[in-house]
Amino acid sequence: MAETKNMILNMGPQHPSTHGVLRLILELDGETVVKLTPEIGYLHRGVEKLGENLTYHQFIPLTDREDYVAALSNNLAYCMTVEKLLGLEVPPRAMVARVLLTELQRIASHLIWLGTFGLDIGAMSLFFYCMREREQILDIFEACAGARLTINYFAIGGLRHDLPEGFESRVRDFIKIFPERMKNDYERIFQDNKIVRMRTEGVGIISKEDAIDLGLSGPLLRACGVAWDIRKSNPYCGYETYDFDIATGKVGDVFDRYLVRMEEMRQSLKIVQQALDRLPGGAHLADDPKVCLPPKQKVMTEMEALIHHFKIVSEGFEPPVGEVYHSIETPRGELGFYIVSDGSNKPYRLRFRPPSFVNLESLAKMAEGKLIGDLIAIIGALDPVMGEVDR
Amino acid sequence: MTEFIIIMLVKMFVIFGAVMLTMTYITLAERKILGYMQIRPGPNRVGPWGLLQPIADGIKLFLKEDIIPDKASKVVFVIAPAMALIPAVMTLAVIPFGPAVTIMGRQVDVYMADVNIGILYIFAVSSIGVYGIVLAGWSSESKYSLLGGLRSSAQMISYELSMGFALVGVIMMSQSLSMVKIIEAQKGVWFIVPQFFGFIIYITAAIAELNRTPFDLPEGESELVAGYFTEYSSMKYAMFMLGEYINIISVSGIVTTLYLGGWSGPILPPLAWFMIKLLAVVFFMIWVRATYPRFRYDQLMTFGWKVLLPASIANILLTPVFMKIFGYL
């Protein structure tokens, strides 16, 4: 018999379903994946190094460009880390608004995930339905910050601007419409479909122990049945006062990841509702003239405010010497920022722990020995954002 | 004799032209219908309602650079698209679009030929189409093309079987292989009623044979980029697409003829009835595409061999029993 050799297939960085510029080197035996080697770094921009040369305020827009599907979550994680370093108190209105907006961001991010996951396994229409609802959320963001994708709305000490007029009614419209859309347009067309079940159930199983060993977080970990959510285990922004459940799966397969994310959207909507009901009035930015930009009106009329404005914009502020780590639960998992301050106006070292990067390591474990079709579903359910992986 | 040749030539051009026109507009209809199902307008820039879009597409494809990969085996690479297109066109010869009409005092049939082995002819010709795809996949020297070609050939061979078996029921009931005789046999009731089971099997297998969703694995975009025609461009790519859409028409034509009573229907002229039924079948396929995700390769093969094939055999066994009970025999 002739000698047989496995085929090496290079998948990506330009490939329709590698979600950006992920490159996979596959060793294939027929259609079975024997070995999988992910290649990353195609989107590396050296953001962490850039951070060492920017003042603390100047770095916020760069966080938008990490996990660009959930920019607000990144804003929040960074701002909270700096606030922790400074020991800065955020006014209650900003705190509630932050919760509300990041939960909307979670829904928007999961909608993108759901749509592209549908595309990956061939269900085309779902994508457009998801985009329709996401559009509504992006409109809310646009009303708040003027931007839709790289939102850059959170500032150190609170919000960049106050919430816009008509914000409440927009959010209420969304709350009213979304559960019905979820049930009719997503679940009935997708979840109840026999082929979807065949493609997702029992695919890409990862055990609880392996998931913890690999350091997975977010929906991926919760689908294995580990009820780990930083919003519960290490609450920030007052999450301990909201009533919501952690969605967990049983088996840890692709279908469980789907169910977990769907349930998370529902829970997020619940949090949005609660946050909207309790949204207090008052200041949207902390009253610390050394750190937070004064309102424009004051800059125009008061000498002192003008000086503060000039100082903050040109030099920034100087936090105390020390190091700090803070993490939050983004749609993809635990996002943590680590900042070392040497007392100057720029961080001595800035680093972050992107959830996608850590989650991606489980890919080989889940996909080896499976078919190419499974691999596509697994990547889809992993929901990696390459901007965050490569930084 | 000359008269016969002239009539045949005219018919050839008319049918070919009409089918090409229908086909180009089916591509537009597909994009429009998919668009409306997906809450977006679809093509609407070229001409009113995007009506000139197919022409723009044609011109664009025609003007594109024709790339032949360096490592491809060139002769096969060039022949393959033709091998996919020609059988697709050949099947059109036996599809009866309408009954005989009188033009200038002559009896003219609105089909090329009423062969007494019509169905067999269709199967024989359409199975050649798979060679085009296999050779395209093989000659491109691209791994994605190769995988696509392999998937496609395996799929077409396995589904052709159940497709053929599903039709045996119709042949038993009409007791003829001729397409025209089959239409005449449906005078009383369309075969979709007594052969409903066979109809389901046939249309499923036909969608698989056409490589359409949910069986579009050979060109599964998210997996194999574009499958067997990944490396093709310009008119060679267009020829695969032409072949694919002509196949859609001929399969819909076959479904119309064998299960939906062909051209028969009240009030409207036969040709109109034929087109209405044909387009309804096409619409069904587009609808399926908007709704369903894609099978996995092994699930597809399992479905073909373990579900469809036994079902079609059961259909063959049950048809005579049915015919006995309801007095067809």
XYZ file of C-alpha atoms in Angstrom:
720
model
C 0.000 0.000 0.000
C 1.133 3.482 -0.768
C 2.203 5.680 2.081
C -0.437 8.201 3.094
C 0.297 11.641 4.372
C -1.890 14.067 6.266
C -2.792 17.238 4.463
C -1.728 20.585 5.878
C -4.389 23.206 5.332
C -3.750 26.830 6.054
C -6.955 28.397 7.248
C -6.847 32.160 7.529
C -5.839 34.892 8.213
C -8.140 35.631 5.281
C -10.957 33.182 5.724
C -14.687 33.847 5.956
C -15.179 32.231 9.329
C -12.082 32.882 11.377
C -13.632 36.051 12.805
C -11.001 38.509 11.748
C -7.394 37.569 11.272
C -7.068 34.320 13.167
C -4.851 31.878 11.322
C -5.129 28.171 11.938
C -2.696 25.623 10.604
C -4.665 22.426 10.317
C -3.331 18.956 9.840
C -6.143 17.064 8.194
C -6.789 13.386 7.728
C -9.586 13.584 5.179
C -11.911 16.038 6.843
C -10.803 15.232 10.378
C -8.633 17.728 12.191
C -5.608 15.866 13.547
C -3.641 18.813 14.805
C -4.504 22.437 15.142
C -2.016 25.263 15.637
C -3.428 28.749 16.034
C -1.251 31.589 14.764
C -1.986 34.968 16.238
C -0.482 38.416 15.978
C -1.851 39.648 12.667
C -3.629 42.504 14.389
C -0.877 43.391 16.845
C -0.651 47.139 17.341
C 1.434 47.306 20.492
C -1.315 48.965 22.474
C 0.217 48.133 25.839
C 3.487 49.789 24.861
C 1.623 52.769 23.444
C -0.049 53.135 26.814
C 3.312 53.857 28.450
C 3.651 56.964 26.344
C 0.149 58.361 26.772
C -1.420 60.102 29.721
C -4.128 58.252 31.579
C -6.896 60.146 29.801
C -5.371 59.691 26.380
C -5.413 55.922 26.629
C -9.214 55.564 26.867
C -9.881 55.737 23.104
C -7.349 52.953 22.545
C -9.339 50.621 24.791
C -12.247 51.015 22.362
C -10.118 49.390 19.721
C -9.321 46.266 21.677
C -12.574 44.397 21.948
C -14.260 46.500 19.307
C -17.469 44.501 19.563
C -17.894 45.574 23.193
C -16.063 48.886 23.395
C -17.917 50.187 26.435
C -16.901 47.205 28.552
C -13.276 47.955 27.780
C -13.763 51.633 28.611
C -15.287 50.619 31.903
C -12.554 48.175 32.866
C -9.819 50.718 32.194
C -11.547 53.660 33.847
C -12.334 51.619 36.952
C -8.716 50.498 37.203
C -7.471 54.078 37.122
C -10.161 55.124 39.583
C -9.013 52.348 41.899
C -5.450 53.639 41.609
C -6.589 57.158 42.450
C -9.129 56.111 45.051
C -11.707 58.177 43.203
C -15.406 57.949 44.057
C -17.822 57.877 41.114
C -21.181 59.671 41.545
C -24.225 57.368 41.755
C -25.777 58.546 38.489
C -22.628 57.636 36.576
C -22.438 54.285 38.348
C -25.980 53.278 37.382
C -25.540 54.601 33.844
C -22.361 52.574 33.500
C -24.165 49.398 34.524
C -27.045 50.147 32.193
C -24.870 50.893 29.194
C -22.453 48.001 29.637
C -25.384 45.610 29.942
C -26.792 47.008 26.693
C -23.322 46.545 25.258
C -23.384 42.937 26.399
C -26.638 42.390 24.537
C -25.231 44.075 21.421
C -22.101 41.966 21.578
C -24.045 38.741 22.058
C -26.262 39.716 19.126
C -23.219 40.036 16.885
C -22.076 36.702 18.187
C -25.423 35.071 17.522
C -25.603 36.460 14.010
C -22.114 35.447 12.992
C -22.483 32.073 14.660
C -25.562 31.557 12.525
C -23.610 32.543 9.444
C -20.843 30.129 10.369
C -23.153 27.167 10.403
C -25.030 28.409 7.358
C -28.158 30.105 8.729
C -28.058 33.353 6.843
C -31.235 35.174 7.818
C -30.602 35.194 11.564
C -27.704 37.597 11.066
C -29.964 40.295 9.690
C -32.511 39.945 12.463
C -29.743 40.285 15.047
C -28.369 43.357 13.298
C -31.799 44.976 13.416
C -31.919 44.834 17.218
C -28.264 45.737 17.580
C -28.933 48.800 15.472
C -31.386 49.997 18.111
C -28.740 49.664 20.819
C -26.146 51.411 18.695
C -28.591 54.259 18.175
C -28.782 54.644 21.944
C -24.982 54.736 22.110
C -24.872 57.232 19.307
C -27.280 59.489 21.162
C -25.029 59.252 24.237
C -21.573 59.617 22.769
C -21.907 60.417 19.094
C -20.146 57.202 18.138
C -21.497 53.734 17.521
C -18.588 51.326 17.489
C -15.675 52.985 19.262
C -17.889 54.670 21.786
C -15.391 56.177 24.248
C -18.173 57.316 26.556
C -16.799 56.549 30.000
C -14.267 58.930 31.450
C -12.121 58.583 34.530
C -14.492 59.616 37.292
C -17.790 59.014 35.521
C -19.281 59.725 32.108
C -17.873 62.014 29.445
C -21.229 63.752 28.986
C -24.513 63.476 30.794
C -27.109 61.071 29.393
C -28.942 62.654 26.463
C -32.551 63.742 26.303
C -34.962 60.979 25.428
C -32.515 58.357 26.635
C -35.025 56.736 28.929
C -37.736 56.360 26.319
C -35.284 54.873 23.823
C -34.165 52.262 26.311
C -37.760 51.520 27.314
C -38.642 50.971 23.656
C -35.853 48.476 23.388
C -36.840 46.674 26.582
C -40.373 46.376 25.299
C -39.504 45.003 21.907
C -36.541 42.764 22.602
C -37.935 39.728 24.506
C -40.554 39.176 21.831
C -37.989 39.434 19.039
C -35.766 36.990 20.854
C -38.524 34.468 21.157
C -40.005 34.786 17.688
C -37.096 35.668 15.488
C -34.139 33.954 17.082
C -35.341 30.996 19.062
C -38.087 29.800 16.800
C -36.043 30.014 13.642
C -32.735 28.883 15.071
C -32.872 27.041 18.356
C -35.765 24.776 17.409
C -34.170 23.827 14.115
C -33.196 20.174 13.872
C -30.072 20.872 11.846
C -28.879 23.481 14.327
C -29.228 20.921 17.093
C -27.325 18.345 15.062
C -24.531 20.804 14.404
C -24.174 22.043 17.986
C -25.163 19.359 20.468
C -22.244 17.316 21.746
C -19.755 19.339 19.705
C -16.637 20.876 21.230
C -17.204 19.576 24.736
C -14.728 20.749 27.326
C -14.817 19.471 30.893
C -15.201 21.642 33.968
C -11.700 20.768 35.155
C -10.064 21.491 31.810
C -11.933 24.758 31.524
C -10.652 25.893 34.917
C -7.131 24.656 34.192
C -7.046 26.608 30.943
C -8.214 29.724 32.743
C -11.342 30.137 30.635
C -13.861 32.723 31.679
C -17.153 34.159 30.560
C -19.904 32.200 28.822
C -17.392 29.516 27.824
C -16.693 28.639 31.447
C -20.308 29.015 32.554
C -21.448 26.629 29.802
C -19.363 23.937 31.534
C -21.461 24.409 34.653
C -19.149 26.666 36.676
C -21.182 29.557 38.040
C -18.333 32.059 37.845
C -19.272 35.596 37.062
C -17.260 38.550 38.344
C -20.446 40.556 38.621
C -21.440 38.128 41.399
C -18.167 36.888 42.839
C -16.402 40.238 42.975
C -19.095 42.844 42.389
C -18.220 46.253 41.014
C -20.391 49.254 40.126
C -22.934 48.078 42.657
C -23.839 44.861 40.856
C -24.540 43.262 44.245
C -27.686 45.381 44.470
C -29.169 44.114 41.197
C -31.301 41.028 40.962
C -30.078 38.668 38.273
C -29.007 35.056 37.840
C -25.885 33.512 36.420
C -26.727 31.382 33.413
C -24.912 28.053 33.446
C -24.867 25.057 31.130
C -24.552 21.358 31.860
C -22.495 19.618 29.216
C -20.182 22.341 28.035
C -20.847 21.831 24.323
C -21.504 24.422 21.651
C -25.245 24.306 22.227
C -24.779 25.032 25.936
C -22.683 28.059 25.040
C -25.520 29.200 22.839
C -28.062 28.731 25.641
C -25.856 30.502 28.175
C -25.445 33.527 25.944
C -29.160 33.653 25.173
C -29.972 33.523 28.878
C -27.368 36.206 29.562
C -29.123 38.503 27.126
C -32.333 38.010 29.086
C -30.599 38.640 32.401
C -28.876 41.717 30.987
C -32.226 43.056 29.932
C -33.441 42.511 33.481
C -30.491 44.510 34.822
C -31.102 47.265 32.282
C -34.701 47.495 33.448
C -33.669 47.733 37.110
C -30.969 50.282 36.364
C -33.352 52.419 34.373
C -35.890 52.389 37.188
C -33.387 53.529 39.772
C -31.400 55.973 37.616
C -30.750 58.887 40.009
C -30.184 62.507 39.109
C -27.113 64.493 39.999
C -23.652 64.844 38.626
C -22.377 62.533 35.926
C -18.710 63.167 36.708
C -16.818 63.100 39.979
C -16.001 66.474 41.455
C -12.226 66.265 41.378
C -10.834 69.191 39.397
C -7.360 67.637 39.220
C -8.638 64.539 37.411
C -11.966 65.228 35.730
C -12.403 67.801 33.005
C -14.538 70.759 34.123
C -17.741 71.452 32.178
C -17.223 73.548 29.062
C -19.454 76.325 30.361
C -17.154 76.819 33.345
C -14.044 76.735 31.188
C -15.466 79.635 29.223
C -16.335 81.709 32.254
C -14.027 80.793 35.166
C -10.297 81.305 35.224
C -9.671 78.406 37.598
C -11.603 75.942 35.469
C -9.683 77.080 32.416
C -6.382 76.361 34.133
C -7.549 72.913 35.268
C -8.753 72.158 31.797
C -5.422 73.173 30.321
C -3.451 71.157 32.854
C -5.514 68.002 32.427
C -5.448 68.130 28.648
C -1.777 68.978 28.286
C -0.228 67.096 31.198
C -2.847 64.833 32.629
C -2.774 63.984 36.308
C -0.254 62.247 38.516
C -1.615 59.301 40.484
C 0.176 57.958 43.560
C 2.974 55.405 43.162
C 1.672 51.875 43.222
C 0.258 49.042 41.213
C -3.321 48.033 40.726
C -5.352 45.289 39.052
C -9.044 45.439 38.404
C -11.199 43.114 36.370
C -14.761 43.159 35.143
C -17.035 40.725 33.359
C -17.193 41.658 29.693
C -19.398 39.753 27.213
C -16.406 37.504 26.533
C -15.212 36.907 30.066
C -12.811 38.393 32.561
C -11.116 41.516 31.298
C -8.521 42.843 33.719
C -6.249 45.850 33.566
C -2.964 45.983 35.432
C -1.309 49.348 35.866
C 2.001 50.165 37.511
C 2.344 53.818 38.379
C 5.654 55.497 39.181
C 3.947 58.693 40.187
C 4.327 60.382 36.809
C 1.499 61.382 34.501
C 1.903 58.253 32.372
C 1.690 54.634 33.462
C 5.069 52.972 34.002
C 3.601 49.727 32.757
C 0.151 48.960 31.463
C -1.027 45.486 30.672
C -4.297 43.716 30.276
C -5.750 40.280 30.388
C -8.056 39.915 27.396
C -10.624 37.140 27.783
C -10.534 36.159 24.107
C -6.798 35.510 24.211
C -7.115 33.105 27.121
C -10.256 31.474 25.755
C -8.620 30.892 22.394
C -6.140 28.519 23.986
C -8.898 25.982 24.452
C -9.480 25.769 20.701
C -7.009 22.954 20.013
C -8.360 20.943 22.916
C -11.920 21.257 21.690
C -11.379 20.792 17.967
C -8.705 18.126 17.577
C -10.200 14.877 16.362
C -13.318 16.638 15.092
C -14.408 17.501 11.565
C -13.836 20.817 9.794
C -17.546 21.545 10.078
C -17.302 21.134 13.852
C -14.246 23.345 13.995
C -16.223 26.156 12.380
C -19.023 25.809 14.919
C -16.480 25.724 17.756
C -14.699 28.885 16.623
C -18.095 30.496 16.262
C -19.112 29.561 19.799
C -15.743 30.703 21.164
C -16.523 34.230 19.994
C -12.964 35.516 19.739
C -12.347 39.154 18.897
C -8.947 39.363 17.312
C -8.374 42.982 18.266
C -8.364 41.850 21.838
C -6.304 38.732 21.257
C -3.459 40.490 19.463
C -3.708 43.880 21.206
C -36.071 17.045 -43.730
C -34.816 20.635 -44.086
C -38.055 21.785 -42.583
C -37.492 19.539 -39.585
C -33.978 20.850 -39.107
C -35.115 24.458 -39.346
C -37.910 23.903 -36.857
C -35.532 22.186 -34.476
C -32.956 24.956 -34.792
C -35.553 27.650 -34.151
C -36.907 25.742 -31.188
C -33.404 25.281 -29.872
C -32.695 28.992 -29.956
C -36.073 29.940 -28.539
C -35.914 27.483 -25.648
C -32.291 28.218 -24.888
C -32.882 31.942 -25.034
C -35.988 31.765 -22.898
C -34.255 29.606 -20.312
C -31.233 31.881 -20.188
C -33.482 34.870 -19.660
C -35.483 33.115 -16.959
C -32.261 31.995 -15.337
C -30.734 35.466 -15.153
C -33.920 36.769 -13.606
C -34.068 33.886 -11.187
C -30.712 35.080 -9.836
C -32.281 38.483 -9.325
C -35.431 36.991 -7.841
C -33.339 34.943 -5.465
C -31.502 38.002 -4.218
C -34.697 40.036 -3.988
C -36.669 37.368 -2.163
C -33.793 36.611 0.181
C -33.545 40.346 0.739
C -37.174 40.734 1.702
C -37.023 37.678 3.950
C -34.015 39.209 5.647
C -35.522 42.671 6.118
C -33.317 44.351 3.540
C -34.208 45.602 0.055
C -31.901 43.468 -2.101
C -30.415 44.865 -5.308
C -32.162 48.126 -6.192
C -29.517 50.366 -7.750
C -29.310 49.164 -11.354
C -32.532 50.004 -13.113
C -35.959 50.169 -11.453
C -36.250 47.534 -8.690
C -32.790 46.376 -9.710
C -34.183 44.913 -12.913
C -30.965 45.461 -14.834
C -28.826 43.902 -12.112
C -28.409 40.526 -13.887
C -27.141 42.314 -16.993
C -24.710 44.364 -14.937
C -23.540 41.165 -13.257
C -23.059 39.503 -16.618
C -21.018 42.389 -17.985
C -18.945 42.521 -14.827
C -18.136 38.817 -14.940
C -17.335 39.065 -18.622
C -14.864 41.898 -18.138
C -13.050 40.365 -15.170
C -9.528 39.122 -15.600
C -9.428 35.438 -16.322
C -6.943 33.901 -13.922
C -5.526 30.414 -14.326
C -3.411 29.406 -11.331
C 0.228 28.620 -12.162
C 0.139 25.114 -10.799
C -3.251 24.175 -12.214
C -3.366 21.532 -14.913
C -4.491 23.944 -17.554
C -6.412 21.806 -20.035
C -8.607 20.245 -17.382
C -8.992 23.562 -15.630
C -10.405 25.097 -18.792
C -12.596 22.144 -19.766
C -14.161 21.634 -16.321
C -16.594 24.601 -16.366
C -17.847 23.524 -19.794
C -18.356 20.017 -18.478
C -20.498 21.404 -15.717
C -22.514 23.655 -18.002
C -23.180 21.451 -21.044
C -25.053 18.614 -19.286
C -27.161 21.211 -17.508
C -28.231 22.643 -20.848
C -28.731 19.189 -22.358
C -31.361 18.210 -19.803
C -33.527 21.048 -21.057
C -34.104 19.139 -24.288
C -36.684 16.787 -22.833
C -38.525 19.090 -20.476
C -42.013 19.644 -21.913
C -42.836 23.312 -21.452
C -46.204 23.045 -23.133
C -48.326 20.926 -25.480
C -48.189 21.170 -29.247
C -49.252 24.501 -30.711
C -50.067 25.459 -34.281
C -47.780 28.082 -35.764
C -48.216 29.015 -39.411
C -50.225 25.914 -40.127
C -47.677 23.580 -38.617
C -47.954 21.485 -35.489
C -45.025 22.487 -33.289
C -44.283 20.998 -29.882
C -43.033 23.381 -27.196
C -40.220 21.038 -26.286
C -37.187 19.763 -28.099
C -37.942 16.080 -28.061
C -40.345 13.676 -26.457
C -37.954 10.808 -25.942
C -39.551 7.567 -24.839
C -36.892 7.248 -22.140
C -37.114 10.879 -20.978
C -36.407 10.284 -17.315
C -33.513 7.944 -18.001
C -32.068 10.527 -20.373
C -32.218 13.207 -17.690
C -30.441 10.989 -15.201
C -27.830 9.908 -17.679
C -27.037 13.455 -18.722
C -27.175 15.128 -15.354
C -24.782 12.621 -13.802
C -22.114 13.819 -16.231
C -22.263 17.196 -14.513
C -20.463 15.823 -11.486
C -17.318 15.287 -13.572
C -17.059 18.990 -14.195
C -17.086 19.633 -10.490
C -14.644 16.880 -9.561
C -12.226 17.924 -12.289
C -12.544 21.582 -11.349
C -11.677 20.714 -7.764
C -8.806 18.498 -8.751
C -7.240 20.619 -11.460
C -7.160 23.847 -9.425
C -4.317 22.500 -7.261
C -5.881 24.245 -4.294
C -6.699 22.392 -1.114
C -10.007 24.131 -0.614
C -11.029 23.301 -4.184
C -9.978 19.715 -3.747
C -11.995 19.287 -0.567
C -14.946 20.987 -2.202
C -14.737 18.774 -5.257
C -14.523 15.634 -3.142
C -17.446 16.632 -0.978
C -19.497 17.498 -3.998
C -18.874 14.293 -5.888
C -19.604 12.138 -2.848
C -22.767 14.081 -2.202
C -24.065 14.016 -5.754
C -23.440 10.332 -6.183
C -25.169 9.390 -2.958
C -28.184 11.592 -3.502
C -28.645 10.659 -7.132
C -29.540 7.175 -5.965
C -32.454 8.166 -3.768
C -33.498 10.681 -6.387
C -33.766 7.929 -8.994
C -35.569 5.598 -6.642
C -38.046 8.301 -5.691
C -39.000 8.635 -9.333
C -39.675 4.936 -9.731
C -42.999 5.484 -7.984
C -44.046 8.003 -10.628
C -42.897 5.692 -13.413
C -44.926 2.850 -11.933
C -48.048 4.948 -11.816
C -47.719 6.454 -15.267
C -46.264 3.269 -16.769
C -44.037 5.312 -19.012
C -40.646 6.978 -19.038
C -41.727 9.644 -21.489
C -42.247 13.085 -19.967
C -45.270 13.865 -22.114
C -46.953 10.529 -21.262
C -46.358 11.248 -17.576
C -48.149 14.576 -17.866
C -51.027 12.898 -19.658
C -51.222 10.302 -16.873
C -51.867 13.123 -14.404
C -55.119 14.208 -16.048
C -57.168 13.108 -13.042
C -55.023 13.905 -10.069
C -51.504 15.263 -9.848
C -48.915 12.766 -8.720
C -48.024 14.956 -5.754
C -51.103 13.503 -4.034
C -50.601 9.748 -4.457
C -46.824 10.117 -4.533
C -46.481 12.685 -1.742
C -43.864 10.633 0.051
C -41.882 10.262 -3.159
C -42.251 13.993 -3.837
C -40.681 14.875 -0.470
C -37.806 12.488 -1.086
C -37.291 13.765 -4.598
C -37.256 17.426 -3.728
C -34.900 16.843 -0.788
C -32.515 14.865 -2.950
C -32.847 17.403 -5.732
C -31.860 20.266 -3.445
C -28.868 18.195 -2.369
C -28.054 17.457 -5.987
C -28.136 21.170 -6.733
C -25.741 21.855 -3.843
C -28.156 24.278 -2.284
C -28.835 25.042 1.379
C -29.056 23.002 3.614
C -26.861 20.749 1.506
C -24.504 23.425 0.207
C -21.408 21.851 1.732
C -19.303 21.732 -1.443
C -19.306 25.491 -1.547
C -19.863 25.967 2.177
C -18.577 29.489 2.408
C -17.742 29.445 6.073
C -15.754 26.242 5.724
C -14.255 25.891 2.270
C -14.241 29.516 1.138
C -15.974 28.778 -2.183
C -15.427 25.049 -2.597
C -14.546 23.689 -5.989
C -14.630 27.020 -7.796
C -12.408 28.891 -5.319
C -9.758 29.426 -7.990
C -12.099 30.268 -10.840
C -12.761 33.766 -12.048
C -14.371 35.661 -14.889
C -16.437 33.668 -17.409
C -15.250 30.308 -16.155
C -16.766 31.136 -12.805
C -19.829 32.437 -14.583
C -20.165 29.117 -16.402
C -20.385 27.231 -13.115
C -23.011 29.678 -11.954
C -24.908 29.368 -15.239
C -24.803 25.604 -14.928
C -26.044 25.777 -11.375
C -28.986 28.019 -12.161
C -29.943 26.152 -15.323
C -29.951 23.039 -13.182
C -32.328 24.767 -10.807
C -34.666 25.420 -13.723
C -34.439 21.913 -15.066
C -34.962 20.334 -11.651
C -37.945 22.598 -11.036
C -39.171 21.676 -14.507
C -38.862 17.996 -13.673
C -40.705 18.443 -10.392
C -43.432 20.337 -12.224
C -43.718 17.688 -14.892
C -43.594 14.627 -12.687
C -45.489 15.730 -9.617
C -47.414 18.922 -10.329
C -49.218 17.938 -13.497
C -46.918 19.744 -15.908
C -48.626 22.291 -18.134
C -52.177 21.315 -17.228
C -54.414 23.835 -15.472
C -57.613 25.800 -16.078
C -58.148 29.131 -17.902
C -54.534 30.219 -18.370
C -52.559 28.895 -21.355
C -50.473 25.761 -20.668
C -47.144 27.564 -20.938
C -48.223 30.046 -18.255
C -49.258 27.211 -15.967
C -45.947 25.537 -16.488
C -44.043 28.711 -15.619
C -46.174 29.402 -12.548
C -45.554 25.928 -11.162
C -41.890 26.054 -12.045
C -41.403 29.390 -10.341
C -43.305 28.163 -7.297
C -40.772 25.347 -6.961
C -37.915 27.811 -7.393
C -39.460 30.038 -4.734
C -39.636 27.072 -2.390
C -35.913 26.459 -2.831
C -35.096 30.099 -2.113
C -37.305 29.991 0.949
C -35.456 26.943 2.228
C -32.186 28.770 1.678
C -33.318 31.685 3.818
C -34.416 29.393 6.631
C -32.022 26.508 7.060
C -28.453 26.201 8.252
C -26.029 23.736 6.744
C -25.514 20.056 7.507
C -22.154 18.744 8.570
C -20.430 16.526 6.024
C -20.845 13.236 7.878
C -24.430 14.074 8.834
C -25.143 14.728 5.184
C -23.829 11.339 4.126
C -25.655 9.622 6.979
C -28.857 11.365 6.001
C -28.462 10.364 2.373
C -27.649 6.711 2.922
C -29.524 5.902 6.107
C -32.646 8.000 5.804
C -33.363 9.024 2.226
C -32.297 5.812 0.498
C -34.322 3.434 2.716
C -37.250 5.824 2.499
C -37.131 5.837 -1.279
C -36.929 2.045 -1.387
C -39.887 1.845 0.965
C -41.701 4.170 -1.410
C -41.056 1.767 -4.282
C -42.401 -1.130 -2.237
C -45.458 0.726 -1.042
C -46.490 2.205 -4.368
C -47.858 -1.061 -5.887
C -49.780 -1.762 -2.677
C -51.247 1.696 -2.853
C -52.064 1.281 -6.524
C -53.822 -2.021 -5.820
C -55.903 -0.525 -3.023
C -57.004 2.526 -4.974
C -57.658 0.628 -8.152
C -54.881 1.965 -10.360
C -53.985 -1.590 -11.381
